[in-house]
Amino acid sequence: MTAPATSPRNTIVGFALAIGGAILFSSKGILIKFAFEEGLSTETVMLYRMALSLPFFLYVGFKTAPPKTSETVSHSNRLKMIYCGIFGYYLATWLSFHSLHFISVQLERIILFSYPALVVAGAALVGRQLPSKRMVFAVLLAYAGVAVLFGFEFAAAGISGSTTGDVAYGSILVGLSALFFASYVLVSKGLIQTYGSAFFTATTMSISTVAIIIHSTAVAAATADFATLLPAGSSFAILGAIAIVGTVIPTFMLSEAVARIGPERMAISGTAGPVATSLIAVIALGELFTAYHAVSIALCSAGVLLITAKSKPA
């Protein structure tokens, strides 16, 4: 049971859950790189990540859903949930995973980490209202951080073994992923408030799983490579780790963290994600960590913190 919001122990546990969840989410990119090294395709990793994690989300969703929720979901909200499932979970995740064939885990993570800047821009566009000067400055900071690391990897492409085309293409893929995820955040806000996060997550995860099953089956049929659907048994250890360690456990950790300390303080803890990603990538994958990486993380984290921090009254 969650401790009272005012309890010091509650706050400590909340921050621990937020930092731990961010670190586990950060490990997902490294695990995916290992999966690719074993010869698994993007489709195989996506398919089994969804298939292995979906039962957990369905169980929690249906255990916590209000009575007759599914009967009271309006047609427009069903369409919004379909959008979130297809674009927010399936397509955004596929683009992010596939980008790791071309760029480093650290660049992928820092581009994704900047998605709150896109949320601010999207909210301003939808609301037809210009963002505040503070928000504009925060967005510029976040993307200055992205630009620093992208520029470094683009310039060092020949040395690292990748090409400038790889860096540009991979960055475009994960940039689109961040864009779709930002749109998902904007669309999902009202749905989560109306139906609850558990029911919303279970529903959109189910939709996403159907989409990736269709996608993976089509790819397997087109290439006549059914190992996409039935990989070697030795691959299930890494696929299980991606699903459970990199998806299910951190998802529930972060949800509980929000309940204990709120979204603003959880966002502060979330800055541990890029740092953890860099640390794990250097140790496990032998990726470089330079002053450019440090500056990139500092700028992007500062921008995201400014965006997500609760505005103080004048």
PDB file of C-alpha atoms in Angstrom:
ATOM      1  CA  MET A   1       0.000   0.000   0.000  1.00  0.00           C
ATOM      2  CA  THR A   2       1.250   3.477  -0.888  1.00  0.00           C
ATOM      3  CA  ALA A   3       2.269   5.494   2.158  1.00  0.00           C
ATOM      4  CA  PRO A   4       0.628   8.883   2.853  1.00  0.00           C
ATOM      5  CA  ALA A   5       1.788  11.612   0.493  1.00  0.00           C
ATOM      6  CA  THR A   6       3.268  13.656   3.349  1.00  0.00           C
ATOM      7  CA  SER A   7       5.380  10.820   4.764  1.00  0.00           C
ATOM      8  CA  PRO A   8       9.164  11.335   4.442  1.00  0.00           C
ATOM      9  CA  ARG A   9       9.493   7.593   3.844  1.00  0.00           C
ATOM     10  CA  ASN A  10       6.947   7.902   1.037  1.00  0.00           C
ATOM     11  CA  THR A  11       9.053  10.589  -0.633  1.00  0.00           C
ATOM     12  CA  ILE A  12      12.263   8.565  -0.333  1.00  0.00           C
ATOM     13  CA  VAL A  13      10.595   5.457  -1.745  1.00  0.00           C
ATOM     14  CA  GLY A  14       9.027   7.532  -4.529  1.00  0.00           C
ATOM     15  CA  PHE A  15      12.367   8.985  -5.623  1.00  0.00           C
ATOM     16  CA  ALA A  16      13.985   5.528  -5.395  1.00  0.00           C
ATOM     17  CA  LEU A  17      11.262   4.070  -7.617  1.00  0.00           C
ATOM     18  CA  ALA A  18      11.556   6.946 -10.115  1.00  0.00           C
ATOM     19  CA  ILE A  19      15.348   6.673 -10.373  1.00  0.00           C
ATOM     20  CA  GLY A  20      15.234   2.870 -10.502  1.00  0.00           C
ATOM     21  CA  GLY A  21      12.540   2.921 -13.182  1.00  0.00           C
ATOM     22  CA  ALA A  22      14.500   5.421 -15.273  1.00  0.00           C
ATOM     23  CA  ILE A  23      17.627   3.250 -15.017  1.00  0.00           C
ATOM     24  CA  LEU A  24      15.759   0.077 -15.992  1.00  0.00           C
ATOM     25  CA  PHE A  25      14.108   1.833 -18.936  1.00  0.00           C
ATOM     26  CA  SER A  26      17.565   3.025 -19.959  1.00  0.00           C
ATOM     27  CA  SER A  27      18.811  -0.573 -20.002  1.00  0.00           C
ATOM     28  CA  LYS A  28      16.290  -1.428 -22.707  1.00  0.00           C
ATOM     29  CA  GLY A  29      18.367   0.124 -25.507  1.00  0.00           C
ATOM     30  CA  ILE A  30      21.437  -1.841 -24.436  1.00  0.00           C
ATOM     31  CA  LEU A  31      19.432  -5.072 -24.312  1.00  0.00           C
ATOM     32  CA  ILE A  32      18.065  -4.353 -27.789  1.00  0.00           C
ATOM     33  CA  LYS A  33      21.600  -3.836 -29.110  1.00  0.00           C
ATOM     34  CA  PHE A  34      22.519  -7.266 -27.696  1.00  0.00           C
ATOM     35  CA  ALA A  35      19.437  -8.749 -29.384  1.00  0.00           C
ATOM     36  CA  PHE A  36      20.490  -7.285 -32.729  1.00  0.00           C
ATOM     37  CA  GLU A  37      23.975  -8.740 -32.257  1.00  0.00           C
ATOM     38  CA  GLU A  38      22.321 -12.166 -31.912  1.00  0.00           C
ATOM     39  CA  GLY A  39      20.747 -11.634 -35.329  1.00  0.00           C
ATOM     40  CA  LEU A  40      17.230 -10.792 -34.178  1.00  0.00           C
ATOM     41  CA  SER A  41      15.273  -8.329 -36.300  1.00  0.00           C
ATOM     42  CA  THR A  42      13.447  -5.214 -35.147  1.00  0.00           C
ATOM     43  CA  GLU A  43      10.149  -7.013 -35.772  1.00  0.00           C
ATOM     44  CA  THR A  44      11.128 -10.032 -33.658  1.00  0.00           C
ATOM     45  CA  VAL A  45      12.229  -7.870 -30.735  1.00  0.00           C
ATOM     46  CA  MET A  46       9.045  -5.776 -30.929  1.00  0.00           C
ATOM     47  CA  LEU A  47       6.770  -8.803 -31.295  1.00  0.00           C
ATOM     48  CA  TYR A  48       8.101 -10.678 -28.284  1.00  0.00           C
ATOM     49  CA  ARG A  49       8.500  -7.586 -26.153  1.00  0.00           C
ATOM     50  CA  MET A  50       4.784  -6.900 -26.621  1.00  0.00           C
ATOM     51  CA  ALA A  51       3.657 -10.540 -26.423  1.00  0.00           C
ATOM     52  CA  LEU A  52       5.577 -11.230 -23.197  1.00  0.00           C
ATOM     53  CA  SER A  53       4.645  -7.988 -21.439  1.00  0.00           C
ATOM     54  CA  LEU A  54       0.997  -7.735 -22.531  1.00  0.00           C
ATOM     55  CA  PRO A  55      -0.408 -10.336 -20.056  1.00  0.00           C
ATOM     56  CA  PHE A  56       0.890  -8.275 -17.124  1.00  0.00           C
ATOM     57  CA  PHE A  57      -0.715  -5.078 -18.399  1.00  0.00           C
ATOM     58  CA  LEU A  58      -3.991  -6.835 -19.231  1.00  0.00           C
ATOM     59  CA  TYR A  59      -4.205  -8.389 -15.783  1.00  0.00           C
ATOM     60  CA  VAL A  60      -3.639  -5.087 -14.000  1.00  0.00           C
ATOM     61  CA  GLY A  61      -5.903  -3.207 -16.410  1.00  0.00           C
ATOM     62  CA  PHE A  62      -8.880  -5.494 -16.031  1.00  0.00           C
ATOM     63  CA  LYS A  63      -8.410  -5.864 -12.277  1.00  0.00           C
ATOM     64  CA  THR A  64      -8.494  -2.113 -11.780  1.00  0.00           C
ATOM     65  CA  ALA A  65     -10.900  -0.989 -14.508  1.00  0.00           C
ATOM     66  CA  PRO A  66     -14.191   0.521 -13.276  1.00  0.00           C
ATOM     67  CA  PRO A  67     -17.308  -1.628 -13.918  1.00  0.00           C
ATOM     68  CA  LYS A  68     -18.629  -1.449 -17.466  1.00  0.00           C
ATOM     69  CA  THR A  69     -15.841   0.934 -18.525  1.00  0.00           C
ATOM     70  CA  SER A  70     -15.675  -0.625 -21.990  1.00  0.00           C
ATOM     71  CA  GLU A  71     -19.396   0.012 -22.475  1.00  0.00           C
ATOM     72  CA  THR A  72     -19.072   3.722 -21.709  1.00  0.00           C
ATOM     73  CA  VAL A  73     -16.124   4.573 -23.975  1.00  0.00           C
ATOM     74  CA  SER A  74     -17.406   6.988 -26.605  1.00  0.00           C
ATOM     75  CA  HIS A  75     -16.722   6.508 -30.312  1.00  0.00           C
ATOM     76  CA  SER A  76     -14.342   9.485 -30.421  1.00  0.00           C
ATOM     77  CA  ASN A  77     -12.414   8.189 -27.420  1.00  0.00           C
ATOM     78  CA  ARG A  78     -12.151   4.749 -28.997  1.00  0.00           C
ATOM     79  CA  LEU A  79     -10.561   6.377 -32.029  1.00  0.00           C
ATOM     80  CA  LYS A  80      -8.168   8.248 -29.745  1.00  0.00           C
ATOM     81  CA  MET A  81      -7.206   4.989 -28.016  1.00  0.00           C
ATOM     82  CA  ILE A  82      -6.615   3.351 -31.390  1.00  0.00           C
ATOM     83  CA  TYR A  83      -4.396   6.296 -32.325  1.00  0.00           C
ATOM     84  CA  CYS A  84      -2.439   5.985 -29.069  1.00  0.00           C
ATOM     85  CA  GLY A  85      -2.036   2.231 -29.503  1.00  0.00           C
ATOM     86  CA  ILE A  86      -0.876   2.409 -33.114  1.00  0.00           C
ATOM     87  CA  PHE A  87       1.133   5.634 -33.166  1.00  0.00           C
ATOM     88  CA  GLY A  88       2.086   6.030 -29.501  1.00  0.00           C
ATOM     89  CA  TYR A  89       3.099   2.451 -28.698  1.00  0.00           C
ATOM     90  CA  TYR A  90       3.548   0.512 -31.930  1.00  0.00           C
ATOM     91  CA  LEU A  91       4.942   2.981 -34.467  1.00  0.00           C
ATOM     92  CA  ALA A  92       6.910   5.158 -32.023  1.00  0.00           C
ATOM     93  CA  THR A  93       8.485   2.064 -30.484  1.00  0.00           C
ATOM     94  CA  TRP A  94       9.292   0.450 -33.829  1.00  0.00           C
ATOM     95  CA  LEU A  95      11.007   3.630 -35.047  1.00  0.00           C
ATOM     96  CA  SER A  96      12.997   3.891 -31.821  1.00  0.00           C
ATOM     97  CA  PHE A  97      14.056   0.235 -31.890  1.00  0.00           C
ATOM     98  CA  HIS A  98      14.956   0.303 -35.576  1.00  0.00           C
ATOM     99  CA  SER A  99      17.072   3.435 -35.154  1.00  0.00           C
ATOM    100  CA  LEU A 100      19.451   1.411 -32.963  1.00  0.00           C
ATOM    101  CA  HIS A 101      20.677  -0.385 -36.088  1.00  0.00           C
ATOM    102  CA  PHE A 102      22.208   2.939 -37.171  1.00  0.00           C
ATOM    103  CA  ILE A 103      23.078   5.097 -34.135  1.00  0.00           C
ATOM    104  CA  SER A 104      24.440   4.714 -30.628  1.00  0.00           C
ATOM    105  CA  VAL A 105      22.218   3.995 -27.648  1.00  0.00           C
ATOM    106  CA  GLN A 106      23.263   7.341 -26.153  1.00  0.00           C
ATOM    107  CA  LEU A 107      22.151   9.395 -29.157  1.00  0.00           C
ATOM    108  CA  GLU A 108      18.875   7.462 -29.388  1.00  0.00           C
ATOM    109  CA  ARG A 109      18.159   8.068 -25.707  1.00  0.00           C
ATOM    110  CA  ILE A 110      18.977  11.799 -25.722  1.00  0.00           C
ATOM    111  CA  ILE A 111      16.717  12.413 -28.741  1.00  0.00           C
ATOM    112  CA  LEU A 112      13.855  10.522 -27.082  1.00  0.00           C
ATOM    113  CA  PHE A 113      14.510  12.259 -23.762  1.00  0.00           C
ATOM    114  CA  SER A 114      13.817  15.621 -25.428  1.00  0.00           C
ATOM    115  CA  TYR A 115      10.208  14.712 -26.316  1.00  0.00           C
ATOM    116  CA  PRO A 116       8.717  17.134 -23.693  1.00  0.00           C
ATOM    117  CA  ALA A 117       9.902  19.957 -25.961  1.00  0.00           C
ATOM    118  CA  LEU A 118       7.667  18.559 -28.701  1.00  0.00           C
ATOM    119  CA  VAL A 119       4.790  18.267 -26.225  1.00  0.00           C
ATOM    120  CA  VAL A 120       5.156  21.986 -25.438  1.00  0.00           C
ATOM    121  CA  ALA A 121       5.183  22.854 -29.149  1.00  0.00           C
ATOM    122  CA  GLY A 122       2.192  20.590 -29.811  1.00  0.00           C
ATOM    123  CA  ALA A 123       0.184  22.024 -26.920  1.00  0.00           C
ATOM    124  CA  ALA A 124       0.876  25.555 -28.158  1.00  0.00           C
ATOM    125  CA  LEU A 125      -0.223  24.561 -31.672  1.00  0.00           C
ATOM    126  CA  VAL A 126      -3.420  22.869 -30.492  1.00  0.00           C
ATOM    127  CA  GLY A 127      -4.234  25.699 -28.087  1.00  0.00           C
ATOM    128  CA  ARG A 128      -3.294  28.373 -30.653  1.00  0.00           C
ATOM    129  CA  GLN A 129      -1.308  30.095 -27.944  1.00  0.00           C
ATOM    130  CA  LEU A 130       2.364  30.995 -28.004  1.00  0.00           C
ATOM    131  CA  PRO A 131       4.470  29.299 -25.307  1.00  0.00           C
ATOM    132  CA  SER A 132       6.053  31.472 -22.629  1.00  0.00           C
ATOM    133  CA  LYS A 133       9.600  32.794 -22.985  1.00  0.00           C
ATOM    134  CA  ARG A 134      10.697  30.304 -20.337  1.00  0.00           C
ATOM    135  CA  MET A 135       9.267  27.431 -22.376  1.00  0.00           C
ATOM    136  CA  VAL A 136      10.935  28.664 -25.569  1.00  0.00           C
ATOM    137  CA  PHE A 137      14.269  28.911 -23.750  1.00  0.00           C
ATOM    138  CA  ALA A 138      13.760  25.418 -22.307  1.00  0.00           C
ATOM    139  CA  VAL A 139      13.018  23.945 -25.737  1.00  0.00           C
ATOM    140  CA  LEU A 140      16.115  25.616 -27.187  1.00  0.00           C
ATOM    141  CA  LEU A 141      18.227  24.210 -24.349  1.00  0.00           C
ATOM    142  CA  ALA A 142      16.888  20.692 -24.886  1.00  0.00           C
ATOM    143  CA  TYR A 143      17.554  20.736 -28.612  1.00  0.00           C
ATOM    144  CA  ALA A 144      20.947  22.357 -28.153  1.00  0.00           C
ATOM    145  CA  GLY A 145      21.788  19.240 -26.152  1.00  0.00           C
ATOM    146  CA  VAL A 146      20.538  17.000 -28.949  1.00  0.00           C
ATOM    147  CA  ALA A 147      22.464  19.023 -31.531  1.00  0.00           C
ATOM    148  CA  VAL A 148      25.739  18.707 -29.597  1.00  0.00           C
ATOM    149  CA  LEU A 149      25.638  14.910 -29.496  1.00  0.00           C
ATOM    150  CA  PHE A 150      24.276  14.560 -33.023  1.00  0.00           C
ATOM    151  CA  GLY A 151      27.033  16.852 -34.336  1.00  0.00           C
ATOM    152  CA  PHE A 152      29.698  14.845 -32.516  1.00  0.00           C
ATOM    153  CA  GLU A 153      28.450  11.477 -33.819  1.00  0.00           C
ATOM    154  CA  PHE A 154      27.986  12.873 -37.332  1.00  0.00           C
ATOM    155  CA  ALA A 155      31.546  14.233 -37.373  1.00  0.00           C
ATOM    156  CA  ALA A 156      32.965  11.022 -35.866  1.00  0.00           C
ATOM    157  CA  ALA A 157      30.982   8.700 -38.154  1.00  0.00           C
ATOM    158  CA  GLY A 158      33.997   7.471 -40.096  1.00  0.00           C
ATOM    159  CA  ILE A 159      35.959   6.726 -36.926  1.00  0.00           C
ATOM    160  CA  SER A 160      33.129   4.832 -35.206  1.00  0.00           C
ATOM    161  CA  GLY A 161      32.512   2.540 -38.168  1.00  0.00           C
ATOM    162  CA  SER A 162      29.113   3.997 -39.074  1.00  0.00           C
ATOM    163  CA  THR A 163      28.533   6.420 -41.934  1.00  0.00           C
ATOM    164  CA  THR A 164      27.185   9.956 -41.853  1.00  0.00           C
ATOM    165  CA  GLY A 165      24.156   8.567 -43.668  1.00  0.00           C
ATOM    166  CA  ASP A 166      23.607   6.044 -40.861  1.00  0.00           C
ATOM    167  CA  VAL A 167      23.755   8.767 -38.199  1.00  0.00           C
ATOM    168  CA  ALA A 168      21.384  11.033 -40.115  1.00  0.00           C
ATOM    169  CA  TYR A 169      18.927   8.231 -40.951  1.00  0.00           C
ATOM    170  CA  GLY A 170      18.911   6.782 -37.435  1.00  0.00           C
ATOM    171  CA  SER A 171      18.416  10.238 -35.931  1.00  0.00           C
ATOM    172  CA  ILE A 172      15.483  10.916 -38.255  1.00  0.00           C
ATOM    173  CA  LEU A 173      13.886   7.617 -37.235  1.00  0.00           C
ATOM    174  CA  VAL A 174      14.155   8.307 -33.509  1.00  0.00           C
ATOM    175  CA  GLY A 175      13.163  11.944 -34.064  1.00  0.00           C
ATOM    176  CA  LEU A 176       9.929  10.715 -35.650  1.00  0.00           C
ATOM    177  CA  SER A 177       9.522   8.334 -32.713  1.00  0.00           C
ATOM    178  CA  ALA A 178       9.784  11.268 -30.292  1.00  0.00           C
ATOM    179  CA  LEU A 179       7.265  13.219 -32.396  1.00  0.00           C
ATOM    180  CA  PHE A 180       4.714  10.390 -32.355  1.00  0.00           C
ATOM    181  CA  PHE A 181       5.264   9.815 -28.645  1.00  0.00           C
ATOM    182  CA  ALA A 182       4.722  13.514 -27.940  1.00  0.00           C
ATOM    183  CA  SER A 183       1.427  13.385 -29.845  1.00  0.00           C
ATOM    184  CA  TYR A 184       0.491  10.300 -27.821  1.00  0.00           C
ATOM    185  CA  VAL A 185       1.146  12.216 -24.582  1.00  0.00           C
ATOM    186  CA  LEU A 186      -1.126  15.046 -25.729  1.00  0.00           C
ATOM    187  CA  VAL A 187      -3.929  12.728 -26.841  1.00  0.00           C
ATOM    188  CA  SER A 188      -3.691  10.370 -23.864  1.00  0.00           C
ATOM    189  CA  LYS A 189      -3.951  12.971 -21.110  1.00  0.00           C
ATOM    190  CA  GLY A 190      -7.735  13.289 -21.198  1.00  0.00           C
ATOM    191  CA  LEU A 191      -8.237   9.564 -21.702  1.00  0.00           C
ATOM    192  CA  ILE A 192      -6.160   8.669 -18.639  1.00  0.00           C
ATOM    193  CA  GLN A 193      -8.059  11.214 -16.528  1.00  0.00           C
ATOM    194  CA  THR A 194     -11.376   9.760 -17.699  1.00  0.00           C
ATOM    195  CA  TYR A 195     -10.720   6.016 -17.615  1.00  0.00           C
ATOM    196  CA  GLY A 196      -7.675   5.609 -15.379  1.00  0.00           C
ATOM    197  CA  SER A 197      -4.110   4.754 -16.359  1.00  0.00           C
ATOM    198  CA  ALA A 198      -4.478   0.980 -15.864  1.00  0.00           C
ATOM    199  CA  PHE A 199      -7.465   0.573 -18.194  1.00  0.00           C
ATOM    200  CA  PHE A 200      -5.969   2.978 -20.729  1.00  0.00           C
ATOM    201  CA  THR A 201      -2.605   1.167 -20.723  1.00  0.00           C
ATOM    202  CA  ALA A 202      -4.191  -2.282 -21.046  1.00  0.00           C
ATOM    203  CA  THR A 203      -6.372  -1.140 -23.949  1.00  0.00           C
ATOM    204  CA  THR A 204      -3.688   0.668 -25.933  1.00  0.00           C
ATOM    205  CA  MET A 205      -1.130  -2.100 -25.312  1.00  0.00           C
ATOM    206  CA  SER A 206      -3.621  -4.606 -26.725  1.00  0.00           C
ATOM    207  CA  ILE A 207      -4.144  -2.476 -29.824  1.00  0.00           C
ATOM    208  CA  SER A 208      -0.392  -2.088 -30.235  1.00  0.00           C
ATOM    209  CA  THR A 209       0.153  -5.838 -29.919  1.00  0.00           C
ATOM    210  CA  VAL A 210      -2.363  -6.536 -32.699  1.00  0.00           C
ATOM    211  CA  ALA A 211      -0.564  -3.987 -34.899  1.00  0.00           C
ATOM    212  CA  ILE A 212       2.882  -5.524 -34.353  1.00  0.00           C
ATOM    213  CA  ILE A 213       1.531  -9.057 -34.947  1.00  0.00           C
ATOM    214  CA  ILE A 214       0.145  -7.917 -38.306  1.00  0.00           C
ATOM    215  CA  HIS A 215       3.396  -6.088 -39.125  1.00  0.00           C
ATOM    216  CA  SER A 216       5.658  -9.005 -38.152  1.00  0.00           C
ATOM    217  CA  THR A 217       3.536 -11.567 -40.004  1.00  0.00           C
ATOM    218  CA  ALA A 218       3.570  -9.405 -43.140  1.00  0.00           C
ATOM    219  CA  VAL A 219       7.368  -9.014 -42.962  1.00  0.00           C
ATOM    220  CA  ALA A 220       7.859 -12.752 -42.392  1.00  0.00           C
ATOM    221  CA  ALA A 221       5.613 -13.603 -45.339  1.00  0.00           C
ATOM    222  CA  ALA A 222       7.237 -11.022 -47.635  1.00  0.00           C
ATOM    223  CA  THR A 223      10.774 -12.192 -46.836  1.00  0.00           C
ATOM    224  CA  ALA A 224       9.915 -15.883 -46.380  1.00  0.00           C
ATOM    225  CA  ASP A 225      11.842 -15.672 -43.124  1.00  0.00           C
ATOM    226  CA  PHE A 226       9.621 -17.129 -40.426  1.00  0.00           C
ATOM    227  CA  ALA A 227      12.409 -16.916 -37.850  1.00  0.00           C
ATOM    228  CA  THR A 228      10.899 -13.457 -37.306  1.00  0.00           C
ATOM    229  CA  LEU A 229       7.919 -15.185 -35.693  1.00  0.00           C
ATOM    230  CA  LEU A 230       9.749 -18.192 -34.232  1.00  0.00           C
ATOM    231  CA  PRO A 231      13.318 -17.259 -33.222  1.00  0.00           C
ATOM    232  CA  ALA A 232      15.801 -19.725 -31.773  1.00  0.00           C
ATOM    233  CA  GLY A 233      15.100 -20.844 -28.218  1.00  0.00           C
ATOM    234  CA  SER A 234      18.364 -19.305 -27.021  1.00  0.00           C
ATOM    235  CA  SER A 235      16.996 -15.862 -27.920  1.00  0.00           C
ATOM    236  CA  PHE A 236      14.210 -15.958 -25.354  1.00  0.00           C
ATOM    237  CA  ALA A 237      16.472 -14.972 -22.470  1.00  0.00           C
ATOM    238  CA  ILE A 238      17.265 -11.596 -24.029  1.00  0.00           C
ATOM    239  CA  LEU A 239      13.692 -11.150 -25.300  1.00  0.00           C
ATOM    240  CA  GLY A 240      12.332 -11.891 -21.829  1.00  0.00           C
ATOM    241  CA  ALA A 241      14.749  -9.388 -20.300  1.00  0.00           C
ATOM    242  CA  ILE A 242      13.616  -6.684 -22.731  1.00  0.00           C
ATOM    243  CA  ALA A 243       9.957  -7.377 -21.910  1.00  0.00           C
ATOM    244  CA  ILE A 244      10.173  -7.793 -18.142  1.00  0.00           C
ATOM    245  CA  VAL A 245      13.274  -5.864 -17.009  1.00  0.00           C
ATOM    246  CA  GLY A 246      13.129  -3.156 -19.672  1.00  0.00           C
ATOM    247  CA  THR A 247       9.356  -2.715 -19.908  1.00  0.00           C
ATOM    248  CA  VAL A 248       7.002  -4.225 -17.312  1.00  0.00           C
ATOM    249  CA  ILE A 249       8.922  -3.584 -14.085  1.00  0.00           C
ATOM    250  CA  PRO A 250       9.948   0.040 -14.834  1.00  0.00           C
ATOM    251  CA  THR A 251       6.446   0.882 -16.093  1.00  0.00           C
ATOM    252  CA  PHE A 252       4.905  -0.045 -12.750  1.00  0.00           C
ATOM    253  CA  MET A 253       7.802   1.539 -10.837  1.00  0.00           C
ATOM    254  CA  LEU A 254       7.254   4.881 -12.570  1.00  0.00           C
ATOM    255  CA  SER A 255       3.474   4.709 -12.122  1.00  0.00           C
ATOM    256  CA  GLU A 256       3.937   4.192  -8.389  1.00  0.00           C
ATOM    257  CA  ALA A 257       6.550   6.970  -8.311  1.00  0.00           C
ATOM    258  CA  VAL A 258       4.044   9.414  -9.829  1.00  0.00           C
ATOM    259  CA  ALA A 259       1.496   8.387  -7.184  1.00  0.00           C
ATOM    260  CA  ARG A 260       4.003   8.997  -4.379  1.00  0.00           C
ATOM    261  CA  ILE A 261       5.900  12.112  -5.434  1.00  0.00           C
ATOM    262  CA  GLY A 262       3.966  13.570  -8.376  1.00  0.00           C
ATOM    263  CA  PRO A 263       4.913  13.991 -12.052  1.00  0.00           C
ATOM    264  CA  GLU A 264       7.127  17.059 -11.567  1.00  0.00           C
ATOM    265  CA  ARG A 265       9.479  15.447  -9.051  1.00  0.00           C
ATOM    266  CA  MET A 266       9.420  12.218 -11.010  1.00  0.00           C
ATOM    267  CA  ALA A 267      10.597  14.197 -14.051  1.00  0.00           C
ATOM    268  CA  ILE A 268      13.545  15.474 -11.999  1.00  0.00           C
ATOM    269  CA  SER A 269      14.441  11.883 -11.114  1.00  0.00           C
ATOM    270  CA  GLY A 270      14.010  10.937 -14.761  1.00  0.00           C
ATOM    271  CA  THR A 271      17.135  12.889 -15.653  1.00  0.00           C
ATOM    272  CA  ALA A 272      18.995   9.884 -14.244  1.00  0.00           C
ATOM    273  CA  GLY A 273      17.927   8.045 -17.408  1.00  0.00           C
ATOM    274  CA  PRO A 274      20.385   9.563 -19.912  1.00  0.00           C
ATOM    275  CA  VAL A 275      23.210   9.376 -17.357  1.00  0.00           C
ATOM    276  CA  ALA A 276      22.438   5.705 -16.682  1.00  0.00           C
ATOM    277  CA  THR A 277      22.196   5.026 -20.414  1.00  0.00           C
ATOM    278  CA  SER A 278      25.645   6.487 -21.008  1.00  0.00           C
ATOM    279  CA  LEU A 279      27.162   4.585 -18.102  1.00  0.00           C
ATOM    280  CA  ILE A 280      25.681   1.242 -19.156  1.00  0.00           C
ATOM    281  CA  ALA A 281      26.468   1.834 -22.844  1.00  0.00           C
ATOM    282  CA  VAL A 282      30.116   2.572 -22.059  1.00  0.00           C
ATOM    283  CA  ILE A 283      30.488  -0.475 -19.796  1.00  0.00           C
ATOM    284  CA  ALA A 284      28.395  -3.004 -21.732  1.00  0.00           C
ATOM    285  CA  LEU A 285      28.804  -1.869 -25.339  1.00  0.00           C
ATOM    286  CA  GLY A 286      32.118  -0.026 -25.281  1.00  0.00           C
ATOM    287  CA  GLU A 287      30.553   3.201 -26.557  1.00  0.00           C
ATOM    288  CA  LEU A 288      32.508   6.420 -26.165  1.00  0.00           C
ATOM    289  CA  PHE A 289      31.756   9.003 -23.497  1.00  0.00           C
ATOM    290  CA  THR A 290      33.321  12.395 -24.131  1.00  0.00           C
ATOM    291  CA  ALA A 291      32.901  15.991 -23.052  1.00  0.00           C
ATOM    292  CA  TYR A 292      30.368  16.319 -25.879  1.00  0.00           C
ATOM    293  CA  HIS A 293      28.228  13.619 -24.267  1.00  0.00           C
ATOM    294  CA  ALA A 294      28.428  15.338 -20.878  1.00  0.00           C
ATOM    295  CA  VAL A 295      27.456  18.735 -22.335  1.00  0.00           C
ATOM    296  CA  SER A 296      24.624  17.149 -24.319  1.00  0.00           C
ATOM    297  CA  ILE A 297      23.161  15.475 -21.227  1.00  0.00           C
ATOM    298  CA  ALA A 298      23.527  18.659 -19.153  1.00  0.00           C
ATOM    299  CA  LEU A 299      21.818  20.904 -21.731  1.00  0.00           C
ATOM    300  CA  CYS A 300      19.009  18.460 -22.526  1.00  0.00           C
ATOM    301  CA  SER A 301      18.362  17.693 -18.853  1.00  0.00           C
ATOM    302  CA  ALA A 302      18.249  21.410 -17.995  1.00  0.00           C
ATOM    303  CA  GLY A 303      15.755  22.025 -20.795  1.00  0.00           C
ATOM    304  CA  VAL A 304      13.520  19.117 -19.817  1.00  0.00           C
ATOM    305  CA  LEU A 305      13.581  20.139 -16.142  1.00  0.00           C
ATOM    306  CA  LEU A 306      12.519  23.678 -17.066  1.00  0.00           C
ATOM    307  CA  ILE A 307       9.702  22.297 -19.203  1.00  0.00           C
ATOM    308  CA  THR A 308       8.380  19.842 -16.624  1.00  0.00           C
ATOM    309  CA  ALA A 309       8.895  21.940 -13.484  1.00  0.00           C
ATOM    310  CA  LYS A 310       5.699  23.264 -11.974  1.00  0.00           C
ATOM    311  CA  SER A 311       5.342  26.990 -12.582  1.00  0.00           C
ATOM    312  CA  LYS A 312       5.668  29.050  -9.392  1.00  0.00           C
ATOM    313  CA  PRO A 313       3.088  31.721  -8.688  1.00  0.00           C
ATOM    314  CA  ALA A 314       4.216  35.261  -9.411  1.00  0.00           C
TER     315      ALA A 314
END
